[in-house]
Amino acid sequence: YRETTAFPDMAQRSFGSNQNQVALQGLAMAKGLRSSGVIPVAKHFPGYAFSGYGTDGSSIVINTEFSELARAIYPFREAINNAIEGIIVGHVAVPMLDKDSPDRSAALSPILVAELLRTRWGYEGVIIADEIAFNEMTRSHPVERAVVEALKAGCDAVIFLDPSPRQINAVVEAIDRAVESGELSQEELTASQQRLEKWRLTLG
């Protein structure tokens, strides 16, 4: 962490400011959770430590030196190297990596999810988009479109805190339409289902 206008409480929410310490303590915690029958999940990729507010005053952006971005991402790479079961992708824009869509949330970005996590890093665990229903970073889309965009980006599932049956049905219908139109791949959704099913089997 570092002092940041976006997340001033990061010091209390993280394992520290040294990427090696964060990685080691995070892996130790994951091991403890795993031994107690809990599936550990690393969050929030690509890290909030160096984030700040965008020019609009509400969006969250990592707009820093590449060396600092590398420090923020390092613990996640270590988690993947140690077969972490899941990763939650946060709602922070990373214009340094997502050059064509500099305001796009990481959780909706195929550059950060499909290309970086899946293809370049070879991650095979579950990828989850952080809360979408009430998040400022996804307000440029209707909620159901934001969910579809997260799935298109390569997320296996999304956190969705709106309990409204009407809104949940709208999301389900949007996913169905995206599959029917070919916008979402049924094959990739089936692969996501299988990764999530592996969690269920792990829990017994």
PDB file of C-alpha atoms in Angstrom:
ATOM      1  CA  TYR A   1       0.000   0.000   0.000  1.00  0.00           C
ATOM      2  CA  ARG A   2       0.825   3.670  -0.043  1.00  0.00           C
ATOM      3  CA  GLU A   3      -1.202   6.689   0.968  1.00  0.00           C
ATOM      4  CA  THR A   4      -3.731   7.179  -1.778  1.00  0.00           C
ATOM      5  CA  THR A   5      -6.760   9.394  -2.202  1.00  0.00           C
ATOM      6  CA  ALA A   6      -8.752   6.453  -3.560  1.00  0.00           C
ATOM      7  CA  PHE A   7      -8.200   4.008  -0.672  1.00  0.00           C
ATOM      8  CA  PRO A   8      -6.803   5.782   2.395  1.00  0.00           C
ATOM      9  CA  ASP A   9      -7.560   2.733   4.576  1.00  0.00           C
ATOM     10  CA  MET A  10      -5.302   0.443   2.526  1.00  0.00           C
ATOM     11  CA  ALA A  11      -2.732   0.313   5.337  1.00  0.00           C
ATOM     12  CA  GLN A  12      -5.272  -1.489   7.534  1.00  0.00           C
ATOM     13  CA  ARG A  13      -6.529  -3.705   4.713  1.00  0.00           C
ATOM     14  CA  SER A  14      -3.240  -5.062   3.396  1.00  0.00           C
ATOM     15  CA  PHE A  15      -0.167  -6.968   4.561  1.00  0.00           C
ATOM     16  CA  GLY A  16       2.128  -3.984   4.051  1.00  0.00           C
ATOM     17  CA  SER A  17       4.019  -1.987   1.439  1.00  0.00           C
ATOM     18  CA  ASN A  18       6.719  -4.512   0.512  1.00  0.00           C
ATOM     19  CA  GLN A  19       5.596  -6.735  -2.355  1.00  0.00           C
ATOM     20  CA  ASN A  20       7.626  -9.711  -1.118  1.00  0.00           C
ATOM     21  CA  GLN A  21       6.132  -9.448   2.363  1.00  0.00           C
ATOM     22  CA  VAL A  22       2.631  -9.117   0.933  1.00  0.00           C
ATOM     23  CA  ALA A  23       3.134 -12.200  -1.249  1.00  0.00           C
ATOM     24  CA  LEU A  24       4.584 -14.342   1.548  1.00  0.00           C
ATOM     25  CA  GLN A  25       1.950 -13.399   4.116  1.00  0.00           C
ATOM     26  CA  GLY A  26      -0.839 -13.742   1.586  1.00  0.00           C
ATOM     27  CA  LEU A  27       0.323 -17.238   0.650  1.00  0.00           C
ATOM     28  CA  ALA A  28       0.607 -18.183   4.325  1.00  0.00           C
ATOM     29  CA  MET A  29      -2.937 -17.009   4.945  1.00  0.00           C
ATOM     30  CA  ALA A  30      -4.153 -18.920   1.891  1.00  0.00           C
ATOM     31  CA  LYS A  31      -2.497 -22.074   3.232  1.00  0.00           C
ATOM     32  CA  GLY A  32      -4.209 -21.617   6.583  1.00  0.00           C
ATOM     33  CA  LEU A  33      -7.604 -21.061   5.006  1.00  0.00           C
ATOM     34  CA  ARG A  34      -7.144 -24.066   2.750  1.00  0.00           C
ATOM     35  CA  SER A  35      -6.233 -26.318   5.693  1.00  0.00           C
ATOM     36  CA  SER A  36      -9.472 -25.259   7.409  1.00  0.00           C
ATOM     37  CA  GLY A  37     -11.680 -26.161   4.452  1.00  0.00           C
ATOM     38  CA  VAL A  38     -11.969 -22.640   3.010  1.00  0.00           C
ATOM     39  CA  ILE A  39     -11.133 -21.780  -0.605  1.00  0.00           C
ATOM     40  CA  PRO A  40      -8.721 -18.815  -0.630  1.00  0.00           C
ATOM     41  CA  VAL A  41      -9.137 -16.057  -3.198  1.00  0.00           C
ATOM     42  CA  ALA A  42      -6.647 -13.265  -3.948  1.00  0.00           C
ATOM     43  CA  LYS A  43      -8.056  -9.776  -4.370  1.00  0.00           C
ATOM     44  CA  HIS A  44      -8.280  -7.206  -5.924  1.00  0.00           C
ATOM     45  CA  PHE A  45      -6.194  -7.732  -9.081  1.00  0.00           C
ATOM     46  CA  PRO A  46      -4.260  -5.782 -10.338  1.00  0.00           C
ATOM     47  CA  GLY A  47      -3.973  -4.150  -6.919  1.00  0.00           C
ATOM     48  CA  TYR A  48      -5.247  -0.877  -5.469  1.00  0.00           C
ATOM     49  CA  ALA A  49      -2.017   0.231  -3.807  1.00  0.00           C
ATOM     50  CA  PHE A  50      -1.088   2.834  -6.414  1.00  0.00           C
ATOM     51  CA  SER A  51      -4.578   3.844  -7.477  1.00  0.00           C
ATOM     52  CA  GLY A  52      -6.043   7.311  -7.387  1.00  0.00           C
ATOM     53  CA  TYR A  53      -9.079   9.175  -8.625  1.00  0.00           C
ATOM     54  CA  GLY A  54      -9.454   9.938 -12.313  1.00  0.00           C
ATOM     55  CA  THR A  55     -10.075  13.399 -13.683  1.00  0.00           C
ATOM     56  CA  ASP A  56     -13.842  12.938 -13.192  1.00  0.00           C
ATOM     57  CA  GLY A  57     -13.283  12.661  -9.437  1.00  0.00           C
ATOM     58  CA  SER A  58     -15.031   9.291  -9.068  1.00  0.00           C
ATOM     59  CA  SER A  59     -13.345   6.698 -11.318  1.00  0.00           C
ATOM     60  CA  ILE A  60     -10.411   4.728  -9.893  1.00  0.00           C
ATOM     61  CA  VAL A  61      -7.255   4.676 -12.004  1.00  0.00           C
ATOM     62  CA  ILE A  62      -3.746   3.259 -11.702  1.00  0.00           C
ATOM     63  CA  ASN A  63      -1.774   5.961 -13.440  1.00  0.00           C
ATOM     64  CA  THR A  64       1.737   5.579 -12.122  1.00  0.00           C
ATOM     65  CA  GLU A  65       5.223   4.446 -13.039  1.00  0.00           C
ATOM     66  CA  PHE A  66       5.467   0.982 -14.574  1.00  0.00           C
ATOM     67  CA  SER A  67       7.769  -0.104 -11.718  1.00  0.00           C
ATOM     68  CA  GLU A  68       5.020   0.680  -9.203  1.00  0.00           C
ATOM     69  CA  LEU A  69       2.433  -1.201 -11.245  1.00  0.00           C
ATOM     70  CA  ALA A  70       4.820  -4.164 -11.307  1.00  0.00           C
ATOM     71  CA  ARG A  71       5.105  -4.007  -7.502  1.00  0.00           C
ATOM     72  CA  ALA A  72       1.312  -3.989  -7.151  1.00  0.00           C
ATOM     73  CA  ILE A  73       0.889  -6.948  -9.506  1.00  0.00           C
ATOM     74  CA  TYR A  74       3.764  -9.050  -8.110  1.00  0.00           C
ATOM     75  CA  PRO A  75       1.826 -10.710  -5.237  1.00  0.00           C
ATOM     76  CA  PHE A  76      -0.839 -11.868  -7.682  1.00  0.00           C
ATOM     77  CA  ARG A  77       1.778 -13.452  -9.919  1.00  0.00           C
ATOM     78  CA  GLU A  78       3.204 -15.245  -6.904  1.00  0.00           C
ATOM     79  CA  ALA A  79      -0.274 -16.415  -5.925  1.00  0.00           C
ATOM     80  CA  ILE A  80      -0.754 -17.855  -9.415  1.00  0.00           C
ATOM     81  CA  ASN A  81       2.666 -19.528  -9.268  1.00  0.00           C
ATOM     82  CA  ASN A  82       1.460 -21.175  -6.059  1.00  0.00           C
ATOM     83  CA  ALA A  83      -1.835 -22.351  -7.598  1.00  0.00           C
ATOM     84  CA  ILE A  84      -4.202 -19.970  -5.807  1.00  0.00           C
ATOM     85  CA  GLU A  85      -7.744 -21.217  -6.369  1.00  0.00           C
ATOM     86  CA  GLY A  86      -9.325 -17.894  -7.271  1.00  0.00           C
ATOM     87  CA  ILE A  87      -8.687 -14.264  -8.112  1.00  0.00           C
ATOM     88  CA  ILE A  88     -11.104 -11.359  -7.793  1.00  0.00           C
ATOM     89  CA  VAL A  89     -10.477  -8.685 -10.403  1.00  0.00           C
ATOM     90  CA  GLY A  90     -11.129  -5.173  -9.142  1.00  0.00           C
ATOM     91  CA  HIS A  91     -12.765  -2.154 -10.682  1.00  0.00           C
ATOM     92  CA  VAL A  92      -9.766   0.011 -11.446  1.00  0.00           C
ATOM     93  CA  ALA A  93      -8.675   1.343 -14.831  1.00  0.00           C
ATOM     94  CA  VAL A  94      -5.125   0.592 -15.976  1.00  0.00           C
ATOM     95  CA  PRO A  95      -4.436   2.815 -19.015  1.00  0.00           C
ATOM     96  CA  MET A  96      -0.808   1.695 -19.032  1.00  0.00           C
ATOM     97  CA  LEU A  97      -1.929  -1.816 -20.046  1.00  0.00           C
ATOM     98  CA  ASP A  98      -5.387  -1.223 -21.534  1.00  0.00           C
ATOM     99  CA  LYS A  99      -4.252   1.498 -23.925  1.00  0.00           C
ATOM    100  CA  ASP A 100      -7.259   1.439 -26.269  1.00  0.00           C
ATOM    101  CA  SER A 101      -9.760   1.703 -23.375  1.00  0.00           C
ATOM    102  CA  PRO A 102      -7.925   3.727 -20.712  1.00  0.00           C
ATOM    103  CA  ASP A 103     -11.070   4.298 -18.609  1.00  0.00           C
ATOM    104  CA  ARG A 104     -12.218   0.664 -18.608  1.00  0.00           C
ATOM    105  CA  SER A 105     -12.435  -1.281 -15.369  1.00  0.00           C
ATOM    106  CA  ALA A 106      -9.940  -4.144 -15.133  1.00  0.00           C
ATOM    107  CA  ALA A 107     -12.816  -6.543 -14.445  1.00  0.00           C
ATOM    108  CA  LEU A 108     -14.337  -5.660 -17.828  1.00  0.00           C
ATOM    109  CA  SER A 109     -11.044  -5.680 -19.708  1.00  0.00           C
ATOM    110  CA  PRO A 110     -10.108  -8.644 -21.930  1.00  0.00           C
ATOM    111  CA  ILE A 111      -6.571  -7.217 -21.939  1.00  0.00           C
ATOM    112  CA  LEU A 112      -6.171  -7.734 -18.192  1.00  0.00           C
ATOM    113  CA  VAL A 113      -8.344 -10.834 -17.757  1.00  0.00           C
ATOM    114  CA  ALA A 114      -8.142 -12.982 -20.904  1.00  0.00           C
ATOM    115  CA  GLU A 115      -4.820 -11.790 -22.252  1.00  0.00           C
ATOM    116  CA  LEU A 116      -2.765 -11.202 -19.103  1.00  0.00           C
ATOM    117  CA  LEU A 117      -4.182 -13.613 -16.521  1.00  0.00           C
ATOM    118  CA  ARG A 118      -5.285 -16.466 -18.782  1.00  0.00           C
ATOM    119  CA  THR A 119      -2.967 -16.353 -21.778  1.00  0.00           C
ATOM    120  CA  ARG A 120       0.280 -14.741 -20.668  1.00  0.00           C
ATOM    121  CA  TRP A 121       0.293 -16.007 -17.090  1.00  0.00           C
ATOM    122  CA  GLY A 122      -1.489 -19.281 -17.852  1.00  0.00           C
ATOM    123  CA  TYR A 123      -3.861 -19.003 -14.900  1.00  0.00           C
ATOM    124  CA  GLU A 124      -6.319 -21.905 -14.738  1.00  0.00           C
ATOM    125  CA  GLY A 125      -8.238 -21.058 -11.560  1.00  0.00           C
ATOM    126  CA  VAL A 126     -11.494 -19.166 -11.090  1.00  0.00           C
ATOM    127  CA  ILE A 127     -11.593 -15.477 -12.012  1.00  0.00           C
ATOM    128  CA  ILE A 128     -14.378 -13.385 -10.485  1.00  0.00           C
ATOM    129  CA  ALA A 129     -15.341  -9.786 -11.244  1.00  0.00           C
ATOM    130  CA  ASP A 130     -15.735  -7.656  -8.131  1.00  0.00           C
ATOM    131  CA  GLU A 131     -19.189  -6.298  -7.234  1.00  0.00           C
ATOM    132  CA  ILE A 132     -20.920  -4.925 -10.333  1.00  0.00           C
ATOM    133  CA  ALA A 133     -24.470  -3.961  -9.336  1.00  0.00           C
ATOM    134  CA  PHE A 134     -23.569  -0.778  -7.447  1.00  0.00           C
ATOM    135  CA  ASN A 135     -20.039   0.015  -8.599  1.00  0.00           C
ATOM    136  CA  GLU A 136     -19.184   3.497  -9.868  1.00  0.00           C
ATOM    137  CA  MET A 137     -16.644   2.095 -12.348  1.00  0.00           C
ATOM    138  CA  THR A 138     -19.344   0.221 -14.275  1.00  0.00           C
ATOM    139  CA  ARG A 139     -22.006   2.965 -14.303  1.00  0.00           C
ATOM    140  CA  SER A 140     -21.277   3.828 -17.937  1.00  0.00           C
ATOM    141  CA  HIS A 141     -23.033   0.549 -18.818  1.00  0.00           C
ATOM    142  CA  PRO A 142     -26.488  -0.706 -17.865  1.00  0.00           C
ATOM    143  CA  VAL A 143     -25.876  -3.236 -15.090  1.00  0.00           C
ATOM    144  CA  GLU A 144     -26.777  -6.230 -17.244  1.00  0.00           C
ATOM    145  CA  ARG A 145     -24.380  -5.062 -19.971  1.00  0.00           C
ATOM    146  CA  ALA A 146     -21.588  -4.671 -17.439  1.00  0.00           C
ATOM    147  CA  VAL A 147     -22.090  -8.304 -16.399  1.00  0.00           C
ATOM    148  CA  VAL A 148     -21.925  -9.444 -20.030  1.00  0.00           C
ATOM    149  CA  GLU A 149     -18.780  -7.361 -20.564  1.00  0.00           C
ATOM    150  CA  ALA A 150     -17.122  -8.983 -17.531  1.00  0.00           C
ATOM    151  CA  LEU A 151     -17.917 -12.457 -18.869  1.00  0.00           C
ATOM    152  CA  LYS A 152     -16.681 -11.445 -22.342  1.00  0.00           C
ATOM    153  CA  ALA A 153     -13.458 -10.221 -20.746  1.00  0.00           C
ATOM    154  CA  GLY A 154     -12.860 -13.717 -19.407  1.00  0.00           C
ATOM    155  CA  CYS A 155     -14.301 -13.670 -15.896  1.00  0.00           C
ATOM    156  CA  ASP A 156     -15.953 -16.914 -14.813  1.00  0.00           C
ATOM    157  CA  ALA A 157     -18.457 -15.224 -12.525  1.00  0.00           C
ATOM    158  CA  VAL A 158     -19.386 -11.842 -11.070  1.00  0.00           C
ATOM    159  CA  ILE A 159     -20.221 -10.596  -7.592  1.00  0.00           C
ATOM    160  CA  PHE A 160     -23.694  -9.061  -7.825  1.00  0.00           C
ATOM    161  CA  LEU A 161     -25.196  -7.605  -4.645  1.00  0.00           C
ATOM    162  CA  ASP A 162     -28.555  -6.381  -5.978  1.00  0.00           C
ATOM    163  CA  PRO A 163     -31.164  -8.830  -4.582  1.00  0.00           C
ATOM    164  CA  SER A 164     -33.933  -7.530  -6.850  1.00  0.00           C
ATOM    165  CA  PRO A 165     -35.492 -10.440  -8.780  1.00  0.00           C
ATOM    166  CA  ARG A 166     -36.272  -8.031 -11.633  1.00  0.00           C
ATOM    167  CA  GLN A 167     -32.646  -6.987 -11.944  1.00  0.00           C
ATOM    168  CA  ILE A 168     -31.337 -10.545 -11.617  1.00  0.00           C
ATOM    169  CA  ASN A 169     -33.739 -11.673 -14.356  1.00  0.00           C
ATOM    170  CA  ALA A 170     -32.539  -8.804 -16.562  1.00  0.00           C
ATOM    171  CA  VAL A 171     -28.955  -9.991 -16.127  1.00  0.00           C
ATOM    172  CA  VAL A 172     -29.854 -13.597 -16.916  1.00  0.00           C
ATOM    173  CA  GLU A 173     -31.774 -12.516 -20.023  1.00  0.00           C
ATOM    174  CA  ALA A 174     -28.855 -10.345 -21.180  1.00  0.00           C
ATOM    175  CA  ILE A 175     -26.485 -13.308 -20.844  1.00  0.00           C
ATOM    176  CA  ASP A 176     -28.910 -15.522 -22.784  1.00  0.00           C
ATOM    177  CA  ARG A 177     -29.169 -12.940 -25.584  1.00  0.00           C
ATOM    178  CA  ALA A 178     -25.387 -12.591 -25.720  1.00  0.00           C
ATOM    179  CA  VAL A 179     -25.016 -16.358 -26.112  1.00  0.00           C
ATOM    180  CA  GLU A 180     -27.722 -16.540 -28.784  1.00  0.00           C
ATOM    181  CA  SER A 181     -26.089 -13.731 -30.779  1.00  0.00           C
ATOM    182  CA  GLY A 182     -22.631 -15.264 -30.489  1.00  0.00           C
ATOM    183  CA  GLU A 183     -21.313 -12.346 -28.446  1.00  0.00           C
ATOM    184  CA  LEU A 184     -20.603 -14.769 -25.604  1.00  0.00           C
ATOM    185  CA  SER A 185     -19.072 -18.162 -26.345  1.00  0.00           C
ATOM    186  CA  GLN A 186     -21.028 -21.121 -24.991  1.00  0.00           C
ATOM    187  CA  GLU A 187     -17.786 -23.087 -24.966  1.00  0.00           C
ATOM    188  CA  GLU A 188     -16.085 -20.518 -22.749  1.00  0.00           C
ATOM    189  CA  LEU A 189     -19.108 -20.324 -20.420  1.00  0.00           C
ATOM    190  CA  THR A 190     -18.997 -24.118 -20.093  1.00  0.00           C
ATOM    191  CA  ALA A 191     -15.298 -23.903 -19.204  1.00  0.00           C
ATOM    192  CA  SER A 192     -16.180 -21.313 -16.545  1.00  0.00           C
ATOM    193  CA  GLN A 193     -18.881 -23.616 -15.190  1.00  0.00           C
ATOM    194  CA  GLN A 194     -16.362 -26.460 -14.953  1.00  0.00           C
ATOM    195  CA  ARG A 195     -13.878 -24.276 -13.032  1.00  0.00           C
ATOM    196  CA  LEU A 196     -16.622 -23.300 -10.578  1.00  0.00           C
ATOM    197  CA  GLU A 197     -17.750 -26.920 -10.301  1.00  0.00           C
ATOM    198  CA  LYS A 198     -14.199 -27.829  -9.280  1.00  0.00           C
ATOM    199  CA  TRP A 199     -14.620 -25.478  -6.291  1.00  0.00           C
ATOM    200  CA  ARG A 200     -17.836 -27.274  -5.287  1.00  0.00           C
ATOM    201  CA  LEU A 201     -16.109 -30.655  -5.513  1.00  0.00           C
ATOM    202  CA  THR A 202     -13.147 -29.340  -3.520  1.00  0.00           C
ATOM    203  CA  LEU A 203     -15.526 -28.355  -0.719  1.00  0.00           C
ATOM    204  CA  GLY A 204     -16.964 -31.863  -0.800  1.00  0.00           C
TER     205      GLY A 204
END
